[in-house]
XYZ file of C-alpha atoms in Angstrom:
657
model
C 64.886 -57.506 27.067
C 65.659 -55.349 30.094
C 64.392 -56.057 33.603
C 61.965 -53.167 33.328
C 60.543 -54.578 30.087
C 60.354 -58.082 31.532
C 58.397 -56.894 34.539
C 56.155 -54.800 32.308
C 55.491 -57.764 30.023
C 54.662 -59.946 33.014
C 52.282 -57.282 34.275
C 50.675 -57.031 30.843
C 50.128 -60.777 30.610
C 48.660 -60.988 34.098
C 46.495 -57.943 33.574
C 45.166 -59.050 30.213
C 44.419 -62.485 31.593
C 42.447 -61.136 34.524
C 40.658 -58.236 32.922
C 40.144 -59.111 29.265
C 36.646 -60.585 29.028
C 35.645 -59.920 25.421
C 37.542 -59.584 22.172
C 35.659 -56.392 21.288
C 36.891 -54.465 24.335
C 38.380 -51.179 23.130
C 42.143 -50.889 23.608
C 43.732 -47.584 24.628
C 47.455 -47.172 23.990
C 49.444 -45.264 26.609
C 53.127 -44.380 27.089
C 54.864 -46.749 29.514
C 55.310 -43.827 31.897
C 51.583 -43.935 32.730
C 50.861 -47.628 32.207
C 50.315 -48.322 35.915
C 47.794 -45.476 36.057
C 46.060 -46.983 33.041
C 45.746 -50.316 34.831
C 44.034 -48.512 37.719
C 41.654 -46.939 35.207
C 41.042 -50.335 33.617
C 40.233 -51.907 36.979
C 37.910 -49.051 37.916
C 36.256 -49.331 34.509
C 35.724 -53.057 34.885
C 34.000 -52.540 38.241
C 31.726 -49.936 36.640
C 31.081 -52.072 33.520
C 33.094 -49.748 31.267
C 35.182 -52.141 29.139
C 38.649 -50.912 28.176
C 42.080 -52.540 27.942
C 45.479 -50.861 28.279
C 48.248 -51.330 25.727
C 51.657 -50.100 26.841
C 53.966 -48.368 24.382
C 57.321 -46.653 24.634
C 55.796 -43.194 24.045
C 53.063 -41.513 21.992
C 54.954 -41.979 18.750
C 55.160 -45.696 19.459
C 51.465 -45.677 20.340
C 50.641 -44.401 16.877
C 52.659 -47.249 15.394
C 50.732 -49.706 17.552
C 47.461 -48.241 16.271
C 48.758 -48.604 12.743
C 49.728 -52.215 13.409
C 46.323 -53.076 14.816
C 47.621 -53.611 18.360
C 45.527 -50.785 19.842
C 42.377 -48.854 18.910
C 42.820 -45.306 20.212
C 45.097 -42.907 22.103
C 45.017 -39.431 23.655
C 47.424 -36.923 22.132
C 48.414 -33.323 21.327
C 48.140 -31.505 17.978
C 51.917 -31.941 17.562
C 51.473 -35.715 17.802
C 48.710 -35.491 15.199
C 51.154 -33.710 12.898
C 53.429 -36.751 12.824
C 50.455 -38.933 11.968
C 49.476 -36.571 9.154
C 52.873 -36.153 7.462
C 54.284 -39.672 7.620
C 51.723 -41.546 5.572
C 49.487 -42.704 8.387
C 46.234 -41.663 6.705
C 43.806 -44.207 8.108
C 43.155 -42.475 11.419
C 40.537 -40.029 12.640
C 40.241 -37.521 15.451
C 37.019 -38.745 17.051
C 36.723 -36.638 20.184
C 38.204 -33.394 21.520
C 39.333 -32.332 24.981
C 37.705 -28.960 25.566
C 37.507 -26.727 28.625
C 34.362 -26.513 30.714
C 34.875 -22.768 30.452
C 34.411 -22.903 26.662
C 32.884 -26.301 25.775
C 31.462 -25.002 22.487
C 34.635 -23.293 21.239
C 35.920 -24.741 17.970
C 39.561 -24.345 18.993
C 41.582 -24.476 22.186
C 42.556 -20.871 21.579
C 42.662 -18.396 18.728
C 45.701 -16.246 18.066
C 44.998 -12.547 17.617
C 46.865 -9.274 17.251
C 45.489 -6.398 19.336
C 46.276 -2.724 18.661
C 45.114 0.692 19.801
C 41.946 1.610 17.916
C 43.462 4.816 16.540
C 46.714 3.210 15.319
C 47.376 4.565 11.845
C 48.164 1.495 9.783
C 47.439 1.346 6.070
C 48.425 -2.272 5.493
C 50.226 -5.146 7.185
C 53.238 -5.275 4.877
C 54.339 -1.707 5.531
C 52.407 -0.788 8.658
C 54.108 -3.042 11.212
C 57.608 -1.741 10.494
C 58.963 0.198 13.484
C 56.076 -0.591 15.837
C 56.521 -1.658 19.451
C 55.510 -5.304 19.778
C 54.375 -7.253 22.847
C 54.708 -11.059 22.918
C 53.726 -13.821 25.322
C 57.247 -15.314 25.287
C 59.858 -16.863 23.028
C 58.936 -20.184 21.445
C 55.295 -19.956 22.469
C 52.455 -20.427 20.018
C 50.313 -17.292 19.855
C 53.063 -14.881 20.843
C 55.913 -16.253 18.761
C 55.428 -19.214 16.392
C 52.146 -18.084 14.876
C 53.078 -14.439 14.169
C 56.498 -15.469 12.833
C 54.968 -18.084 10.533
C 52.177 -15.893 9.210
C 54.227 -12.686 8.863
C 56.949 -14.596 7.023
C 54.405 -16.053 4.605
C 53.055 -12.542 3.969
C 56.521 -11.187 3.208
C 56.441 -8.867 6.226
C 59.113 -10.627 8.269
C 62.449 -11.160 6.647
C 64.631 -11.723 4.859
C 64.806 -15.270 6.168
C 67.496 -16.666 3.882
C 70.523 -15.708 5.954
C 72.511 -18.849 6.698
C 75.141 -16.926 8.647
C 73.064 -17.317 11.818
C 71.208 -20.197 13.456
C 67.445 -20.725 12.931
C 66.535 -19.234 16.316
C 68.819 -16.246 15.809
C 67.440 -15.804 12.295
C 63.936 -15.401 13.734
C 65.099 -13.080 16.513
C 67.080 -10.978 14.061
C 64.047 -10.652 11.781
C 61.790 -9.601 14.674
C 64.409 -7.141 15.916
C 64.631 -5.563 12.453
C 60.846 -5.385 12.027
C 59.934 -3.890 15.414
C 61.605 -0.921 17.084
C 61.010 -2.305 20.598
C 59.429 -5.345 22.114
C 58.963 -7.627 25.074
C 59.905 -11.228 24.320
C 60.866 -12.985 27.552
C 62.176 -16.488 28.035
C 65.156 -18.692 27.267
C 66.303 -17.685 23.790
C 68.909 -20.450 23.707
C 69.351 -23.573 25.893
C 73.064 -22.763 25.944
C 73.532 -20.135 28.703
C 76.358 -18.188 27.039
C 74.473 -18.047 23.731
C 71.338 -16.938 25.559
C 73.251 -13.990 27.041
C 74.793 -13.113 23.684
C 71.469 -13.121 21.842
C 69.768 -10.922 24.418
C 72.627 -8.447 24.220
C 72.575 -8.441 20.408
C 68.812 -7.986 20.052
C 68.153 -6.109 23.255
C 65.435 -3.962 21.660
C 63.215 -7.054 21.924
C 63.495 -6.761 25.722
C 63.022 -2.979 25.999
C 59.291 -3.099 26.832
C 59.627 -5.763 29.534
C 59.199 -5.047 33.224
C 62.819 -6.171 33.680
C 64.604 -5.476 30.343
C 67.982 -6.533 31.726
C 66.668 -10.007 32.616
C 64.066 -10.445 29.854
C 62.804 -13.638 31.458
C 59.947 -15.000 33.539
C 58.412 -13.795 35.780
C 57.655 -10.476 34.090
C 54.365 -8.614 34.324
C 54.525 -7.834 30.600
C 54.804 -11.492 29.550
C 52.207 -14.194 29.030
C 48.727 -13.783 27.574
C 47.566 -10.977 29.861
C 51.062 -9.536 30.195
C 51.246 -8.910 26.441
C 48.054 -6.849 26.712
C 49.436 -5.008 29.745
C 52.534 -4.257 27.686
C 50.275 -2.903 24.924
C 48.319 -0.728 27.345
C 51.467 0.750 28.887
C 53.452 1.683 25.813
C 53.243 -0.995 23.134
C 51.601 -0.770 19.703
C 50.628 -4.394 19.032
C 50.092 -7.396 21.305
C 50.055 -11.028 20.220
C 47.779 -13.063 22.472
C 44.614 -15.173 22.411
C 40.943 -14.246 22.318
C 39.832 -15.477 25.718
C 42.492 -13.384 27.472
C 41.427 -10.304 25.522
C 37.973 -10.813 26.997
C 39.405 -11.457 30.479
C 41.790 -8.500 30.409
C 39.157 -6.035 29.271
C 36.438 -7.385 31.570
C 34.139 -8.675 28.840
C 31.834 -11.679 29.169
C 33.044 -15.013 27.777
C 31.684 -18.526 27.942
C 29.657 -18.734 31.144
C 31.646 -15.928 32.823
C 29.831 -12.571 33.068
C 31.427 -9.194 32.369
C 33.218 -7.421 35.223
C 34.654 -3.921 35.704
C 38.220 -3.198 34.590
C 40.437 -0.145 34.434
C 41.050 -0.702 30.720
C 38.512 0.474 28.145
C 37.807 -2.151 25.464
C 36.400 0.494 23.125
C 39.900 1.980 22.819
C 41.349 -1.198 21.267
C 40.865 -3.266 18.126
C 41.808 -6.580 16.580
C 44.351 -6.241 13.783
C 43.342 -8.621 11.001
C 45.742 -10.397 8.619
C 44.360 -8.335 5.737
C 45.324 -5.096 7.517
C 41.803 -4.145 8.600
C 40.745 -3.586 12.198
C 37.745 -4.877 14.129
C 36.468 -3.764 17.570
C 37.498 -6.207 20.290
C 33.936 -6.021 21.599
C 32.824 -7.953 18.515
C 33.890 -11.131 16.694
C 37.642 -11.665 16.452
C 39.680 -11.957 13.290
C 42.271 -14.602 13.983
C 45.703 -15.354 12.547
C 45.611 -19.044 13.412
C 44.312 -21.278 16.167
C 45.642 -24.094 18.299
C 43.443 -27.177 18.004
C 42.252 -28.992 21.080
C 43.965 -32.098 22.348
C 41.959 -35.104 21.311
C 41.584 -38.812 20.755
C 42.948 -40.512 17.671
C 41.348 -43.746 16.525
C 42.108 -46.248 13.819
C 39.494 -46.467 11.084
C 39.601 -50.218 11.623
C 37.232 -49.554 14.534
C 35.149 -46.933 12.689
C 31.986 -48.927 13.247
C 32.651 -48.595 16.975
C 33.261 -44.820 17.037
C 29.944 -44.290 18.847
C 30.870 -46.866 21.480
C 34.386 -45.423 21.765
C 33.055 -41.929 22.387
C 30.697 -43.259 25.046
C 33.520 -45.169 26.765
C 35.717 -42.055 26.916
C 32.896 -39.962 28.388
C 32.008 -42.644 30.926
C 35.633 -42.976 32.001
C 35.844 -39.204 32.390
C 32.745 -39.154 34.601
C 34.030 -42.105 36.622
C 37.433 -40.480 37.102
C 35.931 -37.156 38.134
C 33.653 -38.811 40.688
C 36.575 -40.756 42.144
C 39.020 -37.802 41.929
C 41.355 -40.259 40.200
C 44.813 -39.200 39.049
C 44.532 -41.367 35.935
C 42.002 -39.000 34.434
C 44.914 -36.624 33.738
C 47.850 -38.957 33.137
C 45.988 -41.377 30.875
C 43.115 -39.414 29.308
C 44.739 -35.917 29.380
C 41.621 -34.624 31.148
C 41.185 -32.641 34.365
C 38.453 -31.148 36.521
C 38.514 -28.161 34.151
C 38.089 -30.078 30.904
C 35.533 -32.336 29.270
C 35.626 -34.736 26.282
C 33.374 -33.452 23.496
C 32.198 -35.228 20.347
C 33.405 -33.535 17.184
C 32.899 -34.035 13.475
C 35.100 -37.010 12.627
C 38.101 -35.660 10.745
C 41.592 -36.759 9.696
C 44.562 -35.397 11.692
C 45.862 -33.368 8.741
C 42.538 -31.671 8.083
C 42.107 -31.138 11.810
C 45.325 -29.105 11.885
C 44.695 -27.277 8.611
C 41.222 -26.238 9.728
C 42.909 -24.273 12.517
C 45.565 -22.870 10.140
C 48.061 -24.577 12.448
C 49.672 -27.154 10.139
C 52.083 -24.616 8.680
C 52.967 -23.317 12.155
C 54.373 -26.720 13.105
C 55.985 -27.138 9.663
C 57.875 -23.854 9.615
C 61.547 -24.167 8.722
C 62.897 -20.886 7.416
C 66.603 -21.622 7.177
C 67.802 -21.414 3.559
C 69.619 -23.551 2.697
C 68.077 -25.955 5.204
C 70.712 -26.676 7.824
C 70.428 -29.920 9.740
C 72.066 -31.539 12.729
C 72.999 -34.940 11.333
C 73.730 -37.707 13.840
C 75.974 -40.536 12.649
C 74.928 -44.022 13.809
C 76.500 -47.455 13.384
C 73.650 -49.956 13.350
C 70.081 -50.299 12.135
C 68.484 -50.081 15.587
C 70.278 -46.790 16.240
C 69.141 -45.512 12.854
C 65.523 -46.330 13.614
C 65.663 -44.580 16.977
C 67.437 -41.588 15.450
C 64.835 -41.255 12.696
C 61.966 -41.469 15.163
C 63.653 -38.862 17.376
C 64.100 -36.578 14.367
C 60.412 -36.749 13.454
C 59.121 -36.069 16.950
C 61.702 -33.323 17.553
C 60.622 -31.485 14.391
C 56.963 -31.566 15.449
C 57.997 -30.098 18.811
C 59.633 -27.059 17.124
C 63.237 -28.197 17.530
C 65.332 -26.505 14.863
C 67.528 -27.036 12.981
C 65.933 -30.362 12.313
C 67.722 -33.568 13.186
C 68.752 -36.098 10.563
C 70.554 -39.422 10.612
C 73.513 -40.957 8.745
C 74.284 -44.687 8.900
C 77.868 -45.986 8.762
C 79.343 -49.421 9.454
C 81.379 -48.686 12.583
C 82.688 -46.029 14.942
C 85.732 -45.177 12.825
C 83.570 -44.602 9.736
C 81.266 -42.334 11.751
C 84.148 -40.306 13.120
C 85.496 -39.938 9.593
C 82.038 -38.904 8.363
C 81.909 -36.139 10.969
C 85.401 -35.019 10.001
C 84.396 -35.004 6.308
C 81.230 -32.942 7.002
C 78.908 -35.805 6.071
C 77.468 -35.550 9.600
C 77.642 -33.052 12.429
C 77.960 -35.331 15.465
C 78.660 -38.804 16.753
C 77.518 -39.882 20.225
C 80.446 -41.728 21.799
C 81.095 -43.693 24.948
C 84.353 -42.763 26.746
C 86.387 -45.491 25.045
C 85.249 -44.373 21.589
C 85.900 -40.747 22.522
C 89.601 -41.579 22.939
C 89.754 -41.516 19.122
C 88.446 -37.946 18.850
C 91.835 -36.261 18.485
C 92.782 -38.542 15.583
C 89.829 -37.155 13.589
C 90.093 -33.543 14.831
C 86.908 -33.893 16.849
C 86.046 -32.704 20.337
C 83.259 -33.087 22.874
C 80.519 -30.507 22.274
C 77.986 -31.888 24.760
C 77.900 -34.617 27.341
C 75.213 -36.590 29.089
C 74.192 -35.742 32.623
C 73.002 -38.162 35.266
C 70.768 -36.498 37.834
C 72.442 -33.211 36.808
C 75.969 -34.583 37.362
C 78.565 -34.805 34.558
C 79.949 -38.193 35.588
C 78.796 -41.608 36.701
C 79.669 -43.365 39.926
C 80.083 -47.076 39.327
C 78.668 -49.304 42.088
C 78.832 -53.034 42.758
C 75.369 -54.593 42.905
C 74.593 -58.029 44.315
C 71.448 -60.016 44.968
C 69.880 -59.307 48.312
C 69.997 -62.968 49.354
C 73.738 -63.308 48.616
C 76.415 -63.393 51.324
C 79.040 -61.137 49.729
C 80.441 -58.392 51.958
C 83.034 -56.686 49.763
C 84.866 -57.059 46.459
C 87.455 -59.373 47.991
C 84.692 -61.885 48.710
C 83.815 -61.877 45.009
C 87.080 -63.515 43.945
C 86.384 -66.390 41.549
C 82.783 -65.228 41.137
C 81.029 -64.058 37.958
C 80.943 -60.359 37.039
C 78.540 -58.479 34.744
C 79.806 -55.391 32.911
C 78.373 -52.944 30.399
C 78.511 -54.256 26.821
C 79.364 -51.044 24.979
C 83.033 -50.060 25.056
C 85.648 -50.790 27.723
C 85.104 -47.851 30.058
C 83.335 -49.972 32.679
C 85.965 -52.694 32.403
C 88.787 -50.196 32.812
C 87.121 -48.463 35.742
C 86.571 -51.724 37.640
C 90.129 -52.765 36.839
C 91.430 -49.482 38.260
C 89.520 -50.054 41.506
C 90.784 -53.636 41.876
C 94.364 -52.413 41.417
C 93.913 -49.571 43.912
C 92.580 -52.039 46.486
C 95.483 -54.403 45.727
C 93.060 -57.157 44.706
C 95.034 -57.288 41.465
C 98.758 -56.578 41.418
C 99.762 -53.535 39.399
C 102.487 -55.704 37.875
C 100.066 -58.426 36.838
C 100.080 -57.900 33.061
C 98.233 -57.974 30.786
C 95.383 -56.556 32.814
C 92.681 -58.249 30.749
C 94.093 -61.606 31.835
C 94.399 -60.406 35.444
C 90.738 -59.402 35.449
C 89.555 -62.769 34.190
C 91.766 -64.480 36.743
C 90.183 -62.509 39.579
C 86.628 -63.169 38.376
C 85.729 -66.621 37.103
C 83.990 -64.972 34.178
C 83.255 -61.471 32.907
C 79.871 -61.219 31.226
C 79.169 -58.306 28.847
C 75.587 -56.991 28.821
C 73.638 -53.929 27.697
C 71.990 -54.078 31.114
C 74.358 -55.526 33.777
C 71.608 -55.579 36.396
C 69.547 -57.785 34.078
C 72.591 -60.062 33.835
C 72.614 -60.281 37.647
C 68.876 -60.721 38.202
C 68.601 -63.514 35.647
C 71.464 -65.458 37.224
C 74.244 -64.943 34.705
C 76.488 -63.225 37.234
C 77.121 -62.762 40.953
C 77.932 -59.037 40.847
C 77.002 -56.285 38.411
C 79.016 -53.115 37.991
C 76.621 -50.395 36.943
C 76.334 -46.600 37.220
C 74.419 -45.715 40.356
C 72.168 -43.383 38.392
C 70.979 -46.375 36.327
C 69.507 -48.135 39.355
C 66.478 -45.883 39.693
C 64.989 -47.645 36.638
C 65.488 -51.203 37.813
C 64.009 -53.732 40.237
C 65.322 -52.237 43.483
C 63.747 -54.729 45.848
C 65.846 -57.650 44.654
C 69.339 -56.154 44.941
C 71.691 -54.293 47.280
C 74.875 -52.290 46.817
C 78.285 -53.194 48.231
C 79.847 -50.108 49.799
C 83.522 -49.266 50.247
C 83.225 -49.413 54.048
C 82.174 -53.070 53.921
C 78.481 -52.413 54.440
C 75.579 -53.294 52.151
C 72.854 -50.778 51.493
C 69.523 -50.761 49.675
C 69.580 -48.973 46.342
C 67.825 -45.809 47.524
C 70.402 -45.317 50.325
C 73.567 -46.175 48.418
C 74.347 -42.860 46.751
C 77.672 -42.607 48.598
C 78.733 -46.166 47.696
C 80.388 -45.374 44.387
C 83.604 -47.298 43.822
C 85.056 -45.353 40.927
C 84.094 -42.590 38.486
C 83.148 -43.322 34.877
C 83.001 -40.486 32.322
C 79.703 -39.639 30.598
C 78.788 -40.325 27.011
C 79.779 -37.380 24.842
C 78.499 -35.787 21.654
C 81.542 -35.372 19.411
C 81.725 -32.777 16.653
C 84.379 -31.103 14.535
C 86.855 -29.042 16.514
C 86.736 -26.374 13.798
C 82.939 -25.953 13.708
C 81.926 -22.377 12.932
C 80.171 -20.399 15.649
C 76.903 -20.686 13.717
C 77.070 -24.449 13.276
C 78.129 -24.943 16.879
C 75.151 -22.840 17.949
C 72.862 -24.943 15.758
C 74.117 -28.262 17.106
C 73.830 -27.067 20.674
C 70.371 -25.615 20.138
C 68.814 -28.663 18.504
C 70.359 -31.317 20.752
C 70.139 -29.409 24.040
C 66.501 -28.547 23.329
C 65.731 -32.162 22.450
C 67.543 -33.336 25.571
C 65.529 -31.025 27.811
C 62.180 -31.503 26.087
C 62.245 -35.285 26.123
C 63.734 -35.495 29.597
C 60.772 -33.492 30.889
C 58.269 -35.247 28.619
C 59.263 -38.869 27.960
C 55.656 -39.451 26.928
C 56.394 -37.446 23.750
C 59.479 -39.521 22.966
C 61.561 -41.801 25.186
C 64.995 -40.410 24.372
C 66.560 -41.990 27.475
C 65.241 -45.525 27.650
C 64.771 -48.790 25.790
C 63.956 -48.606 22.106
C 62.285 -51.714 20.692
C 63.666 -53.752 23.564
C 67.272 -52.566 23.262
C 68.949 -50.525 26.013
C 71.306 -47.554 25.744
C 70.823 -46.821 22.047
C 72.436 -43.472 21.169
C 71.885 -42.201 24.698
C 72.197 -43.965 28.056
C 68.943 -45.243 29.500
C 69.748 -43.582 32.800
C 70.790 -40.171 31.465
C 68.746 -37.212 32.674
C 69.734 -34.719 29.986
C 72.533 -33.094 27.999
C 74.789 -30.153 28.812
C 77.243 -28.137 26.740
C 80.960 -28.775 27.303
C 82.701 -25.520 28.210
C 86.267 -26.664 27.699
C 86.935 -30.269 28.674
C 85.065 -33.003 30.540
C 87.064 -33.475 33.776
C 86.006 -37.084 34.299
C 87.078 -37.899 30.751
C 90.487 -36.283 31.266
C 90.977 -38.557 34.285
C 89.886 -41.532 32.221
C 92.456 -40.749 29.525
C 95.209 -40.861 32.156
C 93.880 -44.184 33.420
C 93.908 -45.695 29.941
C 97.427 -44.382 29.397
C 98.588 -46.085 32.603
C 96.912 -49.354 31.625
C 98.491 -49.206 28.188
C 101.959 -49.236 29.758
C 101.179 -52.534 31.454
C 99.544 -54.064 28.403
C 102.315 -53.027 26.007
C-alpha cells in the first residue's frame, strides 16, 4: 500500500465513522481524483439532512466494479463509460437519471447529429450522391462531425473500401473521406505523432481545402466546430455535419426557451439531408443520423427499490450545490450552473446507447484484418491493469485497439515481441539494456512533467538531522524495487563524490558497506515514511503525489529544502521507462503503435478519472507505467539519458568483472 493509499484509507475510515449514521445511506462512487470534493459534498449534505456517503475508487472503471461488488450504489458517468458496462457482462445496472441542459431540459438526447445541405442540391441518393461533394466537418475525432458520419456512411456502403491494411486505422478513415469528397474542412490533430500529423495532412490535403487556414488545418479556424461547419457550408461547401441546436442558432431560429433572432443566413435555403437520401426543411423537424446520449447516473439494481429516493437525493444535492456555488457539483456530480438532473425512464446502459443509435459509433473498428497493439506483461497484476486499460481505451475511440499478452519474465516478453506475438514491451532502463539482443528499440518513452528523464533526489524525514550524503554513512537506504537503474545511479553519485572509491569492487558490496542496509521498495518514500529507511532515493517528479509535509530533500549544496522548492536538488539523472518494439517494424505498424499508445497516454493523463494509467492499480505502484509519469512521447532517434546510462553500466561492469 502506497502512502497516498494509506492516507486515503485513513481518511475513509475517519469519514465513514463520523458521517455514516444509517446503513441505508446511499453510497456514491467517485474517482480518487475528486474524493476530497466528495467529502465536502457529503458534509454539506449531512448538514442539510441529505444522506449520502462517498466511496473512493481508482477511476470510473473501478467505480463500476465497486457497484458490481456491492460496495457502492451509484455513480455519475459518460456514455462511453456506459458502453463498458454494457459490453462486459455487467447487465444488472440501470441509468436512473440524466444530466440535461437547462437550455433544453426536455430534449431526449444531449445532441442530435445531422447533415445539412443547400436546399437545391441535386442528390438522387446517398450512395451515389455524396461522391465528389465538398464536405464540412466539426473536427477530426469528434462525434457529430467525424465518428458518426464515418460509422453510418461505412455501414451504408458509401464510405470505403475499409479493408486496406496497408495503412493505420486513422489513415484508413482519412483516406476514405479524401476519396469520397472532393474538398473538405477537417481541422485538428490527425495523429498524436507530430511528423505523422504533417505527413497525413500533406497526403490528404483536399480535406483541408475549405478551411480558413488550409495550410494549418487546425484550431482555431472559423470553418471548424458546430457553427463553423455551417459557415463552411454557406461559403462554398455542399454538406455540413453538425448538431441540431447549432443549426437553429446559426440560422436564427427559436430553440428551447430562446426566441428567434435575425441572421444574415436564410434558413429556407437549406435542408436536412436524411440517411435515406431525402431532404427536409431545416425549419421543421430534423432527420438525424445518430445522437449522443446525455451523461447520467448509473445505479445497481440491488437498490432498485430505492430509485425514487436516489433520484431525490441527486436533485437535492444539485440544488444545495447550486445555492452554495460549490465546486463539487461539477467534479463529483458532473453538473454545472447550466445543467440539471432529470428523471428518465429507467433503462439499461446498452439500450440507452442503442436508443440514440450511438452504440455502433463507439464500437466502430474498420481495420480488416483487425490490427492490435499488443502489450506484453510479466505478471498477473500487470495483465489485469493492461486488460482494463484496453477496455477503457477502446470505448474512448483509441484505435487500433490495445490487447495484452502474458509471459513469465522480461526475456520471454522481449522474445515475444521479436517473434511478432506482441508489439511492445514497457521496460525500465535496466531491462532496456537487453533490447539490442532481441533486435528491439525504443519507440516511445515516458515523460515526467514534459521532461524525458528523471532527476533522482535524496529524501529524508523532516525531523532528521542529516545534512548531506556523507552524513548518511552506515544509515539505511530505500531504493526503487524494479530493476537496478536507481541503484546504479546512486552508486555513480557516491563514486563521483568520492564517498565510495572507484577501485572498491564489486560495487554492490561497496554500496552495502556504505549504507547499513539497502531496502528495495515499489515506493521508496513509503519505505522512508514507515520507518524502514533513513533516506529514500526517488525521482523528483514522483514527490508531487506523496506526503510532502513529512519530508525534505537533501541538496548538493548541503542545504535541505521542502519538496515544492527542491526542483534543482537532483543528484543524478535516471533514464525514463521506454516502450520497446521491433526495430524492423513497418511504417504502418509503427504508426499504429504510436497512435494507440500516444493517444492513450494523452487521454488518460488529461482525464485520470476515465482510467488511472499513471498511478496505483489495486494497491500496487508503477505497474506498466510509472506512477509519476505525465505522458508518453515518441522517440525520434535515441533517448539521450538512456545512452548515458548505458555508458555508466559499461563502466560499472569493468569494476564488477
